[in-house]
PDB file of C-alpha atoms and ligand atoms in Angstrom:
ATOM      1  CA  MET A 116     -48.715  25.252  23.516  1.00  0.00           C
ATOM      2  CA  THR A 117     -45.724  26.333  25.536  1.00  0.00           C
ATOM      3  CA  GLN A 118     -43.980  25.123  28.644  1.00  0.00           C
ATOM      4  CA  LYS A 119     -44.892  28.417  30.289  1.00  0.00           C
ATOM      5  CA  LEU A 120     -48.643  27.788  29.931  1.00  0.00           C
ATOM      6  CA  LEU A 121     -48.238  24.296  31.357  1.00  0.00           C
ATOM      7  CA  GLU A 122     -46.311  25.685  34.286  1.00  0.00           C
ATOM      8  CA  GLU A 123     -49.006  28.263  34.961  1.00  0.00           C
ATOM      9  CA  SER A 124     -51.723  25.607  34.972  1.00  0.00           C
ATOM     10  CA  CYS A 125     -49.600  23.584  37.393  1.00  0.00           C
ATOM     11  CA  LEU A 126     -48.829  26.534  39.616  1.00  0.00           C
ATOM     12  CA  TYR A 127     -52.554  27.152  40.111  1.00  0.00           C
ATOM     13  CA  LEU A 128     -53.076  23.496  41.029  1.00  0.00           C
ATOM     14  CA  LYS A 129     -50.051  23.315  43.332  1.00  0.00           C
ATOM     15  CA  ASN A 130     -51.299  26.391  45.150  1.00  0.00           C
ATOM     16  CA  LYS A 131     -54.560  24.552  45.720  1.00  0.00           C
ATOM     17  CA  GLY A 132     -52.644  21.639  47.244  1.00  0.00           C
ATOM     18  CA  PHE A 133     -52.113  19.306  44.278  1.00  0.00           C
ATOM     19  CA  GLU A 134     -48.725  18.213  45.616  1.00  0.00           C
ATOM     20  CA  ASN A 135     -46.767  15.311  44.108  1.00  0.00           C
ATOM     21  CA  PRO A 136     -49.520  13.052  42.767  1.00  0.00           C
ATOM     22  CA  GLU A 137     -48.201   9.607  41.795  1.00  0.00           C
ATOM     23  CA  ILE A 138     -51.045   8.433  39.595  1.00  0.00           C
ATOM     24  CA  GLY A 139     -53.285  10.215  37.096  1.00  0.00           C
ATOM     25  CA  ILE A 140     -56.701   8.774  36.302  1.00  0.00           C
ATOM     26  CA  VAL A 141     -59.060   9.705  33.454  1.00  0.00           C
ATOM     27  CA  LEU A 142     -62.705   8.815  34.019  1.00  0.00           C
ATOM     28  CA  GLY A 143     -64.842   8.242  30.952  1.00  0.00           C
ATOM     29  CA  THR A 144     -68.488   8.917  30.208  1.00  0.00           C
ATOM     30  CA  GLY A 145     -70.735   7.507  32.935  1.00  0.00           C
ATOM     31  CA  LEU A 146     -67.657   6.552  34.969  1.00  0.00           C
ATOM     32  CA  GLY A 147     -67.308   9.324  37.521  1.00  0.00           C
ATOM     33  CA  ARG A 148     -67.975   7.504  40.781  1.00  0.00           C
ATOM     34  CA  LEU A 149     -64.407   6.490  41.523  1.00  0.00           C
ATOM     35  CA  ILE A 150     -64.123   9.937  43.081  1.00  0.00           C
ATOM     36  CA  ASP A 151     -66.386   8.826  45.951  1.00  0.00           C
ATOM     37  CA  HIS A 152     -63.443   6.750  47.177  1.00  0.00           C
ATOM     38  CA  ILE A 153     -61.002   9.664  47.293  1.00  0.00           C
ATOM     39  CA  GLU A 154     -59.939  10.844  50.723  1.00  0.00           C
ATOM     40  CA  PHE A 155     -58.819  14.385  51.544  1.00  0.00           C
ATOM     41  CA  ALA A 156     -60.153  15.524  48.186  1.00  0.00           C
ATOM     42  CA  VAL A 157     -59.309  18.900  46.710  1.00  0.00           C
ATOM     43  CA  VAL A 158     -61.330  19.926  43.673  1.00  0.00           C
ATOM     44  CA  ALA A 159     -60.351  22.216  40.823  1.00  0.00           C
ATOM     45  CA  HIS A 160     -63.012  22.974  38.242  1.00  0.00           C
ATOM     46  CA  TYR A 161     -61.667  22.993  34.718  1.00  0.00           C
ATOM     47  CA  HIS A 162     -63.029  26.462  34.065  1.00  0.00           C
ATOM     48  CA  ASN A 163     -60.881  27.845  36.901  1.00  0.00           C
ATOM     49  CA  ILE A 164     -57.599  26.257  35.836  1.00  0.00           C
ATOM     50  CA  PRO A 165     -55.558  28.678  33.731  1.00  0.00           C
ATOM     51  CA  PHE A 166     -55.247  27.574  30.093  1.00  0.00           C
ATOM     52  CA  PHE A 167     -57.436  24.503  30.546  1.00  0.00           C
ATOM     53  CA  PRO A 168     -59.963  23.891  27.779  1.00  0.00           C
ATOM     54  CA  LEU A 169     -63.605  24.117  28.913  1.00  0.00           C
ATOM     55  CA  ALA A 170     -65.870  21.077  29.132  1.00  0.00           C
ATOM     56  CA  THR A 171     -68.963  21.553  27.003  1.00  0.00           C
ATOM     57  CA  VAL A 172     -70.999  18.345  27.084  1.00  0.00           C
ATOM     58  CA  GLU A 173     -73.552  18.458  29.865  1.00  0.00           C
ATOM     59  CA  PHE A 174     -72.857  15.003  31.315  1.00  0.00           C
ATOM     60  CA  HIS A 175     -69.185  15.745  31.839  1.00  0.00           C
ATOM     61  CA  SER A 176     -68.937  17.599  35.079  1.00  0.00           C
ATOM     62  CA  GLY A 177     -65.424  18.773  34.302  1.00  0.00           C
ATOM     63  CA  LYS A 178     -63.199  18.758  37.337  1.00  0.00           C
ATOM     64  CA  LEU A 179     -59.779  17.685  38.453  1.00  0.00           C
ATOM     65  CA  ILE A 180     -59.742  16.036  41.851  1.00  0.00           C
ATOM     66  CA  TYR A 181     -56.661  15.515  43.954  1.00  0.00           C
ATOM     67  CA  GLY A 182     -56.519  13.278  46.998  1.00  0.00           C
ATOM     68  CA  THR A 183     -55.572   9.815  48.186  1.00  0.00           C
ATOM     69  CA  LEU A 184     -56.827   6.465  46.976  1.00  0.00           C
ATOM     70  CA  GLU A 185     -55.515   3.382  48.764  1.00  0.00           C
ATOM     71  CA  ASP A 186     -52.963   5.642  50.469  1.00  0.00           C
ATOM     72  CA  LYS A 187     -51.514   6.865  47.166  1.00  0.00           C
ATOM     73  CA  LYS A 188     -51.733  10.422  45.961  1.00  0.00           C
ATOM     74  CA  VAL A 189     -53.803  10.653  42.831  1.00  0.00           C
ATOM     75  CA  VAL A 190     -55.166  13.260  40.476  1.00  0.00           C
ATOM     76  CA  VAL A 191     -58.399  12.307  38.768  1.00  0.00           C
ATOM     77  CA  MET A 192     -60.031  13.858  35.711  1.00  0.00           C
ATOM     78  CA  GLN A 193     -63.785  13.627  36.032  1.00  0.00           C
ATOM     79  CA  GLY A 194     -64.802  14.435  32.498  1.00  0.00           C
ATOM     80  CA  ARG A 195     -62.470  14.630  29.550  1.00  0.00           C
ATOM     81  CA  PHE A 196     -62.278  16.619  26.342  1.00  0.00           C
ATOM     82  CA  HIS A 197     -63.261  15.071  23.020  1.00  0.00           C
ATOM     83  CA  VAL A 198     -62.468  15.957  19.437  1.00  0.00           C
ATOM     84  CA  TYR A 199     -66.217  15.777  18.722  1.00  0.00           C
ATOM     85  CA  GLU A 200     -66.774  18.762  20.996  1.00  0.00           C
ATOM     86  CA  GLY A 201     -64.691  20.857  18.640  1.00  0.00           C
ATOM     87  CA  TYR A 202     -61.402  20.750  20.548  1.00  0.00           C
ATOM     88  CA  GLU A 203     -58.055  20.388  18.857  1.00  0.00           C
ATOM     89  CA  PHE A 204     -55.994  17.274  19.619  1.00  0.00           C
ATOM     90  CA  GLU A 205     -53.601  19.445  21.583  1.00  0.00           C
ATOM     91  CA  GLU A 206     -56.450  20.693  23.782  1.00  0.00           C
ATOM     92  CA  VAL A 207     -57.875  17.214  24.303  1.00  0.00           C
ATOM     93  CA  THR A 208     -54.520  16.064  25.648  1.00  0.00           C
ATOM     94  CA  TYR A 209     -53.482  19.207  27.516  1.00  0.00           C
ATOM     95  CA  PRO A 210     -54.657  17.823  30.891  1.00  0.00           C
ATOM     96  CA  ILE A 211     -52.428  14.760  30.422  1.00  0.00           C
ATOM     97  CA  ARG A 212     -49.424  17.053  30.048  1.00  0.00           C
ATOM     98  CA  VAL A 213     -50.524  19.034  33.106  1.00  0.00           C
ATOM     99  CA  MET A 214     -50.838  15.877  35.230  1.00  0.00           C
ATOM    100  CA  ARG A 215     -47.395  14.746  34.058  1.00  0.00           C
ATOM    101  CA  GLU A 216     -45.977  18.160  34.919  1.00  0.00           C
ATOM    102  CA  LEU A 217     -47.534  17.794  38.385  1.00  0.00           C
ATOM    103  CA  GLY A 218     -45.470  14.642  38.734  1.00  0.00           C
ATOM    104  CA  ILE A 219     -47.600  11.587  37.955  1.00  0.00           C
ATOM    105  CA  GLU A 220     -45.625   8.421  37.211  1.00  0.00           C
ATOM    106  CA  LYS A 221     -48.532   6.290  35.963  1.00  0.00           C
ATOM    107  CA  LEU A 222     -51.713   6.952  34.025  1.00  0.00           C
ATOM    108  CA  PHE A 223     -54.982   4.987  34.189  1.00  0.00           C
ATOM    109  CA  ILE A 224     -57.586   5.617  31.510  1.00  0.00           C
ATOM    110  CA  SER A 225     -61.190   4.465  31.275  1.00  0.00           C
ATOM    111  CA  ASN A 226     -63.816   4.892  28.607  1.00  0.00           C
ATOM    112  CA  ALA A 227     -67.219   3.708  27.446  1.00  0.00           C
ATOM    113  CA  ALA A 228     -66.945   1.770  24.202  1.00  0.00           C
ATOM    114  CA  GLY A 229     -69.032  -0.276  21.825  1.00  0.00           C
ATOM    115  CA  ALA A 230     -68.234  -3.988  21.498  1.00  0.00           C
ATOM    116  CA  VAL A 231     -67.248  -4.753  17.918  1.00  0.00           C
ATOM    117  CA  ASN A 232     -66.024  -8.221  18.848  1.00  0.00           C
ATOM    118  CA  LEU A 233     -69.304 -10.068  19.212  1.00  0.00           C
ATOM    119  CA  ASN A 234     -67.861 -12.481  21.746  1.00  0.00           C
ATOM    120  CA  PHE A 235     -67.817  -9.499  24.099  1.00  0.00           C
ATOM    121  CA  LYS A 236     -71.046  -8.429  25.775  1.00  0.00           C
ATOM    122  CA  LYS A 237     -72.306  -5.134  27.069  1.00  0.00           C
ATOM    123  CA  GLY A 238     -71.649  -4.758  30.759  1.00  0.00           C
ATOM    124  CA  GLU A 239     -68.249  -6.444  30.418  1.00  0.00           C
ATOM    125  CA  LEU A 240     -64.809  -4.854  30.514  1.00  0.00           C
ATOM    126  CA  MET A 241     -61.977  -4.891  27.999  1.00  0.00           C
ATOM    127  CA  LEU A 242     -58.326  -4.198  28.686  1.00  0.00           C
ATOM    128  CA  ILE A 243     -56.960  -2.188  25.765  1.00  0.00           C
ATOM    129  CA  GLU A 244     -53.806  -3.936  24.587  1.00  0.00           C
ATOM    130  CA  ASP A 245     -53.442  -2.007  21.346  1.00  0.00           C
ATOM    131  CA  HIS A 246     -55.308   0.601  19.340  1.00  0.00           C
ATOM    132  CA  ILE A 247     -56.141   1.929  15.897  1.00  0.00           C
ATOM    133  CA  ASN A 248     -56.267   5.698  15.488  1.00  0.00           C
ATOM    134  CA  LEU A 249     -59.138   6.567  13.138  1.00  0.00           C
ATOM    135  CA  GLN A 250     -59.490  10.143  14.323  1.00  0.00           C
ATOM    136  CA  GLY A 251     -57.605  11.524  11.346  1.00  0.00           C
ATOM    137  CA  GLY A 252     -55.058  13.476  13.340  1.00  0.00           C
ATOM    138  CA  SER A 253     -52.417  13.385  16.035  1.00  0.00           C
ATOM    139  CA  PRO A 254     -51.841  15.296  19.270  1.00  0.00           C
ATOM    140  CA  LEU A 255     -48.164  15.415  18.289  1.00  0.00           C
ATOM    141  CA  ALA A 256     -48.693  17.201  14.978  1.00  0.00           C
ATOM    142  CA  PHE A 257     -47.850  20.700  16.132  1.00  0.00           C
ATOM    143  CA  LYS A 258     -44.979  22.991  15.344  1.00  0.00           C
ATOM    144  CA  ASN A 259     -42.979  23.074  18.552  1.00  0.00           C
ATOM    145  CA  VAL A 260     -43.571  19.444  19.544  1.00  0.00           C
ATOM    146  CA  ALA A 261     -39.811  18.928  19.696  1.00  0.00           C
ATOM    147  CA  ASN A 262     -39.726  21.203  22.757  1.00  0.00           C
ATOM    148  CA  PHE A 263     -41.805  18.624  24.597  1.00  0.00           C
ATOM    149  CA  GLY A 264     -40.197  15.364  23.510  1.00  0.00           C
ATOM    150  CA  ILE A 265     -39.383  13.454  20.388  1.00  0.00           C
ATOM    151  CA  ARG A 266     -41.645  13.844  17.366  1.00  0.00           C
ATOM    152  CA  PHE A 267     -41.599  10.317  15.957  1.00  0.00           C
ATOM    153  CA  VAL A 268     -42.795   8.490  19.063  1.00  0.00           C
ATOM    154  CA  ASP A 269     -42.481   4.720  19.057  1.00  0.00           C
ATOM    155  CA  MET A 270     -45.853   2.993  19.393  1.00  0.00           C
ATOM    156  CA  SER A 271     -44.774  -0.648  19.296  1.00  0.00           C
ATOM    157  CA  GLN A 272     -46.008  -1.127  22.873  1.00  0.00           C
ATOM    158  CA  PRO A 273     -48.204   1.844  23.806  1.00  0.00           C
ATOM    159  CA  TYR A 274     -49.768   0.189  26.880  1.00  0.00           C
ATOM    160  CA  ASP A 275     -47.569  -0.646  29.855  1.00  0.00           C
ATOM    161  CA  LEU A 276     -47.039  -4.405  29.949  1.00  0.00           C
ATOM    162  CA  GLU A 277     -46.424  -4.606  33.665  1.00  0.00           C
ATOM    163  CA  MET A 278     -49.666  -2.827  34.580  1.00  0.00           C
ATOM    164  CA  CYS A 279     -51.559  -4.860  31.961  1.00  0.00           C
ATOM    165  CA  GLU A 280     -50.306  -8.098  33.533  1.00  0.00           C
ATOM    166  CA  LYS A 281     -51.197  -6.873  37.003  1.00  0.00           C
ATOM    167  CA  ILE A 282     -54.709  -5.870  36.057  1.00  0.00           C
ATOM    168  CA  LYS A 283     -55.334  -9.197  34.280  1.00  0.00           C
ATOM    169  CA  TYR A 284     -54.210 -11.006  37.402  1.00  0.00           C
ATOM    170  CA  ILE A 285     -56.477  -8.825  39.571  1.00  0.00           C
ATOM    171  CA  ALA A 286     -59.469  -9.472  37.286  1.00  0.00           C
ATOM    172  CA  ARG A 287     -58.944 -13.245  37.572  1.00  0.00           C
ATOM    173  CA  ARG A 288     -58.572 -13.017  41.322  1.00  0.00           C
ATOM    174  CA  GLU A 289     -61.693 -10.874  41.705  1.00  0.00           C
ATOM    175  CA  ASN A 290     -63.748 -12.926  39.238  1.00  0.00           C
ATOM    176  CA  ILE A 291     -64.271  -9.992  36.892  1.00  0.00           C
ATOM    177  CA  VAL A 292     -64.521 -10.718  33.167  1.00  0.00           C
ATOM    178  CA  LEU A 293     -61.768  -8.670  31.513  1.00  0.00           C
ATOM    179  CA  HIS A 294     -61.430  -9.200  27.769  1.00  0.00           C
ATOM    180  CA  LYS A 295     -58.276  -8.122  25.994  1.00  0.00           C
ATOM    181  CA  GLY A 296     -58.431  -6.337  22.702  1.00  0.00           C
ATOM    182  CA  VAL A 297     -57.861  -3.562  20.221  1.00  0.00           C
ATOM    183  CA  TYR A 298     -59.648  -0.237  20.652  1.00  0.00           C
ATOM    184  CA  ALA A 299     -60.421   1.857  17.586  1.00  0.00           C
ATOM    185  CA  SER A 300     -60.956   5.563  18.136  1.00  0.00           C
ATOM    186  CA  VAL A 301     -63.283   7.502  15.883  1.00  0.00           C
ATOM    187  CA  VAL A 302     -64.165  11.198  16.029  1.00  0.00           C
ATOM    188  CA  GLY A 303     -67.930  10.805  16.456  1.00  0.00           C
ATOM    189  CA  PRO A 304     -70.190  12.146  17.815  1.00  0.00           C
ATOM    190  CA  GLN A 305     -72.477  10.130  15.561  1.00  0.00           C
ATOM    191  CA  LEU A 306     -72.385   6.426  16.230  1.00  0.00           C
ATOM    192  CA  GLU A 307     -71.335   4.042  13.474  1.00  0.00           C
ATOM    193  CA  THR A 308     -73.256   2.696  10.529  1.00  0.00           C
ATOM    194  CA  LYS A 309     -73.559  -1.029   9.930  1.00  0.00           C
ATOM    195  CA  ALA A 310     -70.983  -0.747   7.156  1.00  0.00           C
ATOM    196  CA  GLU A 311     -68.610   1.034   9.518  1.00  0.00           C
ATOM    197  CA  TYR A 312     -68.985  -1.690  12.154  1.00  0.00           C
ATOM    198  CA  ARG A 313     -68.194  -4.281   9.467  1.00  0.00           C
ATOM    199  CA  MET A 314     -65.110  -2.331   8.516  1.00  0.00           C
ATOM    200  CA  LEU A 315     -63.991  -1.979  12.146  1.00  0.00           C
ATOM    201  CA  LYS A 316     -64.255  -5.708  12.636  1.00  0.00           C
ATOM    202  CA  THR A 317     -62.363  -6.391   9.408  1.00  0.00           C
ATOM    203  CA  ILE A 318     -59.474  -4.124  10.317  1.00  0.00           C
ATOM    204  CA  GLY A 319     -59.033  -5.824  13.666  1.00  0.00           C
ATOM    205  CA  ALA A 320     -60.881  -3.687  16.201  1.00  0.00           C
ATOM    206  CA  ASP A 321     -62.577  -5.287  19.197  1.00  0.00           C
ATOM    207  CA  ALA A 322     -64.112  -2.112  20.567  1.00  0.00           C
ATOM    208  CA  VAL A 323     -64.845   1.390  19.304  1.00  0.00           C
ATOM    209  CA  GLY A 324     -65.078   4.715  21.054  1.00  0.00           C
ATOM    210  CA  MET A 325     -64.414   8.426  20.718  1.00  0.00           C
ATOM    211  CA  SER A 326     -61.560   9.035  23.135  1.00  0.00           C
ATOM    212  CA  THR A 327     -58.425   7.595  24.759  1.00  0.00           C
ATOM    213  CA  VAL A 328     -56.118   7.241  21.752  1.00  0.00           C
ATOM    214  CA  PRO A 329     -54.915  10.887  21.706  1.00  0.00           C
ATOM    215  CA  GLU A 330     -54.312  10.662  25.465  1.00  0.00           C
ATOM    216  CA  VAL A 331     -52.349   7.439  25.082  1.00  0.00           C
ATOM    217  CA  ILE A 332     -50.235   8.929  22.291  1.00  0.00           C
ATOM    218  CA  VAL A 333     -49.333  11.868  24.541  1.00  0.00           C
ATOM    219  CA  ALA A 334     -48.616   9.553  27.479  1.00  0.00           C
ATOM    220  CA  ASN A 335     -46.140   7.753  25.217  1.00  0.00           C
ATOM    221  CA  HIS A 336     -44.688  11.093  24.189  1.00  0.00           C
ATOM    222  CA  LEU A 337     -44.131  11.799  27.871  1.00  0.00           C
ATOM    223  CA  ASN A 338     -42.730   8.327  28.635  1.00  0.00           C
ATOM    224  CA  LEU A 339     -45.639   7.912  31.003  1.00  0.00           C
ATOM    225  CA  PRO A 340     -46.705   4.279  31.542  1.00  0.00           C
ATOM    226  CA  VAL A 341     -50.402   3.937  30.749  1.00  0.00           C
ATOM    227  CA  VAL A 342     -53.096   1.315  31.255  1.00  0.00           C
ATOM    228  CA  ALA A 343     -56.587   1.629  29.748  1.00  0.00           C
ATOM    229  CA  VAL A 344     -59.877  -0.186  30.298  1.00  0.00           C
ATOM    230  CA  SER A 345     -63.039   0.026  28.180  1.00  0.00           C
ATOM    231  CA  VAL A 346     -66.442  -0.460  29.731  1.00  0.00           C
ATOM    232  CA  LEU A 347     -68.455  -2.101  26.962  1.00  0.00           C
ATOM    233  CA  THR A 348     -71.812  -0.379  26.770  1.00  0.00           C
ATOM    234  CA  ASP A 349     -73.400  -1.775  23.612  1.00  0.00           C
ATOM    235  CA  GLU A 350     -72.974  -4.553  21.086  1.00  0.00           C
ATOM    236  CA  CYS A 351     -72.132  -3.430  17.588  1.00  0.00           C
ATOM    237  CA  ASP A 352     -73.494  -6.281  15.487  1.00  0.00           C
ATOM    238  CA  PRO A 353     -73.923  -5.040  11.909  1.00  0.00           C
ATOM    239  CA  ASP A 354     -76.334  -7.853  11.077  1.00  0.00           C
ATOM    240  CA  ASN A 355     -78.655  -7.159  14.012  1.00  0.00           C
ATOM    241  CA  LEU A 356     -78.009  -3.539  14.728  1.00  0.00           C
ATOM    242  CA  GLU A 357     -80.427  -1.918  17.102  1.00  0.00           C
ATOM    243  CA  PRO A 358     -80.608   1.827  17.528  1.00  0.00           C
ATOM    244  CA  VAL A 359     -78.460   2.917  20.476  1.00  0.00           C
ATOM    245  CA  HIS A 360     -79.116   6.034  22.426  1.00  0.00           C
ATOM    246  CA  ILE A 361     -76.461   7.851  24.411  1.00  0.00           C
ATOM    247  CA  SER A 362     -78.636   7.617  27.536  1.00  0.00           C
ATOM    248  CA  GLU A 363     -78.523   3.816  27.282  1.00  0.00           C
ATOM    249  CA  ILE A 364     -74.726   3.931  26.836  1.00  0.00           C
ATOM    250  CA  ILE A 365     -74.416   6.055  29.975  1.00  0.00           C
ATOM    251  CA  LYS A 366     -76.782   3.777  31.906  1.00  0.00           C
ATOM    252  CA  VAL A 367     -74.778   0.646  31.080  1.00  0.00           C
ATOM    253  CA  ALA A 368     -71.531   2.471  31.872  1.00  0.00           C
ATOM    254  CA  GLU A 369     -72.890   3.446  35.284  1.00  0.00           C
ATOM    255  CA  GLU A 370     -74.088  -0.088  36.001  1.00  0.00           C
ATOM    256  CA  THR A 371     -70.744  -1.594  35.010  1.00  0.00           C
ATOM    257  CA  GLU A 372     -68.624   1.027  36.716  1.00  0.00           C
ATOM    258  CA  PRO A 373     -68.233  -0.785  40.092  1.00  0.00           C
ATOM    259  CA  LYS A 374     -66.166  -3.519  38.382  1.00  0.00           C
ATOM    260  CA  MET A 375     -63.888  -0.949  36.793  1.00  0.00           C
ATOM    261  CA  ILE A 376     -63.512   0.862  40.109  1.00  0.00           C
ATOM    262  CA  LYS A 377     -62.570  -2.415  41.792  1.00  0.00           C
ATOM    263  CA  LEU A 378     -59.874  -3.103  39.180  1.00  0.00           C
ATOM    264  CA  PHE A 379     -58.427   0.394  39.465  1.00  0.00           C
ATOM    265  CA  LEU A 380     -58.409   0.395  43.277  1.00  0.00           C
ATOM    266  CA  GLU A 381     -56.742  -3.004  43.415  1.00  0.00           C
ATOM    267  CA  LEU A 382     -54.196  -1.945  40.816  1.00  0.00           C
ATOM    268  CA  ILE A 383     -53.364   1.153  42.849  1.00  0.00           C
ATOM    269  CA  LYS A 384     -52.832  -1.050  45.915  1.00  0.00           C
ATOM    270  CA  ASP A 385     -50.504  -3.246  43.900  1.00  0.00           C
ATOM    271  CA  LEU A 386     -48.229  -0.484  42.587  1.00  0.00           C
TER     272      LEU A 386
HETATM  273  N1  HPA B 204     -69.471   3.685  19.017  1.00  0.00           N
HETATM  274  C1  HPA B 204     -70.371   2.733  19.256  1.00  0.00           C
HETATM  275  N2  HPA B 204     -70.783   2.403  20.447  1.00  0.00           N
HETATM  276  C2  HPA B 204     -70.276   3.077  21.480  1.00  0.00           C
HETATM  277  C3  HPA B 204     -69.340   4.074  21.311  1.00  0.00           C
HETATM  278  C4  HPA B 204     -68.919   4.395  20.006  1.00  0.00           C
HETATM  279  O1  HPA B 204     -68.088   5.280  19.774  1.00  0.00           O
HETATM  280  N3  HPA B 204     -69.033   4.532  22.535  1.00  0.00           N
HETATM  281  C5  HPA B 204     -69.748   3.825  23.423  1.00  0.00           C
HETATM  282  N4  HPA B 204     -70.503   2.934  22.795  1.00  0.00           N
END
């Protein structure tokens, strides 16, 4: 990756009208409907953006949408890149760098995740307060990383405290259950075995999913304040594990999405 490639991706987007977005938003699997709220939307399909990786999984529609939400300029990723699709960590996180280069000052991330903490139920939300990277790699492990920021990024507080406090307050006010917890990221795409769920619980995870952590690491690399919410789509109880199908995960994500949208819209209003 080079600064020149990033600048070319940005130039294409700026020419389409992606001017000075304040907030970047990543929408997870089954969580694309926030875009219905965007006014004055301009759409750029990933496959048309120079140097963007290509989305491969059929249920990710793969576009970057610019517009206003609650009178703030935003850029929204509908569909993200995953390591399980065969992308490198650098590719998975390239759009985060592009959005930062476009000028975003805050990043909101959402994902669909399994509930490892059995006090949490499917259809509820969890604010990610910390994470465990089990993907076996880093988006900062590349040769010229020093051209983009420091190599040994501090991760003592990866999620922005101020936005976390605000979103907790909003959830209370709006009567939305918002658990707080630790998100473990795995590569996937297979779901976990019973033994793996036991391990995840033992090491301190409350939820598990296949995304978000690389993006959060890069946000920290870019000194970009980030907040992340998991939509809990299934309950990962090793002693009563039922088969889960991706279609069920997507269905629960879609049903739960309105609560996540509410939190994000209210948070945007508050910033
Ligand atoms: N693991 C288990 N359940 C899930 C996941 C996962 O990665 N993502 C959504 N539900």
